[in-house]
PDB file of C-alpha atoms in Angstrom:
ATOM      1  CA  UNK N   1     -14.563  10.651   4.143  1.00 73.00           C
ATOM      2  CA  UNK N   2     -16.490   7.418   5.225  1.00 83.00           C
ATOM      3  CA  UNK N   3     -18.741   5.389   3.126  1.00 85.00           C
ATOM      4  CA  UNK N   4     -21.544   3.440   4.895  1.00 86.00           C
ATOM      5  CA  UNK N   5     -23.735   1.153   3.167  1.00 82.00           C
ATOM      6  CA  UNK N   6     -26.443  -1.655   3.966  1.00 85.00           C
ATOM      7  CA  UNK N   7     -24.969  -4.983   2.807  1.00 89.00           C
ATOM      8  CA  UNK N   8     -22.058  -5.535   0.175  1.00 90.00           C
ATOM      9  CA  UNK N   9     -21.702  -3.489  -2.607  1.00 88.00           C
ATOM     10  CA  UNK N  10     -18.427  -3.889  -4.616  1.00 92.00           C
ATOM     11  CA  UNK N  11     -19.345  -1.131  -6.859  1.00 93.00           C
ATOM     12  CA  UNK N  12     -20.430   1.673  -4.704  1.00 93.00           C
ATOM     13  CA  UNK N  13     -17.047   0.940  -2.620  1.00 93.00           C
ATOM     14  CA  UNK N  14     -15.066   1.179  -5.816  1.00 94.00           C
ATOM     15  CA  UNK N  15     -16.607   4.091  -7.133  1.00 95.00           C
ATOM     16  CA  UNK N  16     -16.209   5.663  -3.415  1.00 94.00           C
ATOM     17  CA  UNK N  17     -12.812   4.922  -3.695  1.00 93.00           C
ATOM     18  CA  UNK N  18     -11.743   6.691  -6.948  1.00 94.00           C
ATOM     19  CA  UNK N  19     -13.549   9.289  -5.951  1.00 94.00           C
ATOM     20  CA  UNK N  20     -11.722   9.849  -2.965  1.00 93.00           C
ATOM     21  CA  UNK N  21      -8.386   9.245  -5.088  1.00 93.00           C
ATOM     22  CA  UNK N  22      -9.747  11.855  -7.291  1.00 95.00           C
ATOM     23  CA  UNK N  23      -9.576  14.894  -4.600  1.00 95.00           C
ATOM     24  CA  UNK N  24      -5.561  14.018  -3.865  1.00 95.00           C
ATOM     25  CA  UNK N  25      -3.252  15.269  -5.557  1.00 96.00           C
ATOM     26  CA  UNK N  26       0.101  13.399  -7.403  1.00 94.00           C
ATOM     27  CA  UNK N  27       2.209  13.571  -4.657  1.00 97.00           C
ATOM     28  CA  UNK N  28      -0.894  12.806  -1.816  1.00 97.00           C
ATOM     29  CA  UNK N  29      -1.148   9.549  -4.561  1.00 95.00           C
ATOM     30  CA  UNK N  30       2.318   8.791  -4.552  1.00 96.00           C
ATOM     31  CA  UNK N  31       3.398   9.232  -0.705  1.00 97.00           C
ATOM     32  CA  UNK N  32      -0.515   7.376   0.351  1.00 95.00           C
ATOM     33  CA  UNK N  33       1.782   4.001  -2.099  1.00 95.00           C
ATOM     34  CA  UNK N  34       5.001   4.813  -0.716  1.00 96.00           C
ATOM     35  CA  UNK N  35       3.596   4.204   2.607  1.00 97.00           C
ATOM     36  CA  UNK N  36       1.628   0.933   1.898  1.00 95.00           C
ATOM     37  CA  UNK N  37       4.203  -0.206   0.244  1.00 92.00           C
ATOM     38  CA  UNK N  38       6.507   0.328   3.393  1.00 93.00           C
ATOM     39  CA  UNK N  39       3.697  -0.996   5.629  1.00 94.00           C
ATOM     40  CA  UNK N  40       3.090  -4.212   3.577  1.00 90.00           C
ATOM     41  CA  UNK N  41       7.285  -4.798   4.162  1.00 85.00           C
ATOM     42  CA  UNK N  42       7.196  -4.517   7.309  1.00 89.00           C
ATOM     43  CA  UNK N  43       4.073  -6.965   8.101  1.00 89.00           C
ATOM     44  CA  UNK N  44       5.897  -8.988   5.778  1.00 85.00           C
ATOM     45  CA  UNK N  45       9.053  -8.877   7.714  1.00 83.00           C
ATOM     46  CA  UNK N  46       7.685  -9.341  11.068  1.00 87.00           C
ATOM     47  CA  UNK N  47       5.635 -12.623  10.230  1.00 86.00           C
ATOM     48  CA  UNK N  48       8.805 -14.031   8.397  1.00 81.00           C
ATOM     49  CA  UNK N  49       7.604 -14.057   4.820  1.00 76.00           C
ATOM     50  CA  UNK N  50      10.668 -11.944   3.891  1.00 63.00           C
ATOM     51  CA  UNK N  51      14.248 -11.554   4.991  1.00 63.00           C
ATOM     52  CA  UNK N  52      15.923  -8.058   4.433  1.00 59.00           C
ATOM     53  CA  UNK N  53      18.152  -7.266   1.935  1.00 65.00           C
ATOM     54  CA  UNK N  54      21.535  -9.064   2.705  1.00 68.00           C
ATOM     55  CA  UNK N  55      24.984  -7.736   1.348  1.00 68.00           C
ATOM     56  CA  UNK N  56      26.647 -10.502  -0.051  1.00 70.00           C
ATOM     57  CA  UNK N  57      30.904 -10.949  -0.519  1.00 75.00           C
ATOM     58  CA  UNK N  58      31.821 -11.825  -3.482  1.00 77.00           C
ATOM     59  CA  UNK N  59      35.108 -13.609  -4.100  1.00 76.00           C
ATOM     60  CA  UNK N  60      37.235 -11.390  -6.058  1.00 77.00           C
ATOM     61  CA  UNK N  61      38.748 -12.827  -9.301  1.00 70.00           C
TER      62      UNK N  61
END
C-alpha cells in the first residue's frame, strides 16, 4: 500500500499508517519491531554511536 498526497499532511499519514497496522496480524506487528529494532542497532553500530555488548571478567572473591 502507498499513500500519495499533495503537500504535508500529518494526519492523513497517521491515519494511513494505523490503517495499514490494522490489516497485520500480532506476529506481522511483532517481527515488522523486531526488525527495526535490529536495523536501528546496526545503523547505530556502524556510525559508532554504540559499542556491542562486551563480556566483562570479574575478579573472583
Amino acid at each position: 500500500m502507498m499513500l500519495k498526497v499533495k503537500g504535508n499532511d500529518p494526519e492523513r499519514e497517521l491515519q494511513f499508517e494505523l490503517d495499514y497496522l490494522a490489516t497485520l496480524t500480532t506476529e506481522q506487528r511483532f517481527r515488522m519491531m523486531v526488525d527495526r529494532s535490529n536495523l536501528f542497532i546496526e545503523l547505530m553500530i556502524r556510525h559508532g554511536h554504540r559499542k556491542p555488548v562486551e563480556i566483562v571478567k570479574r575478579p573472583c572473591r
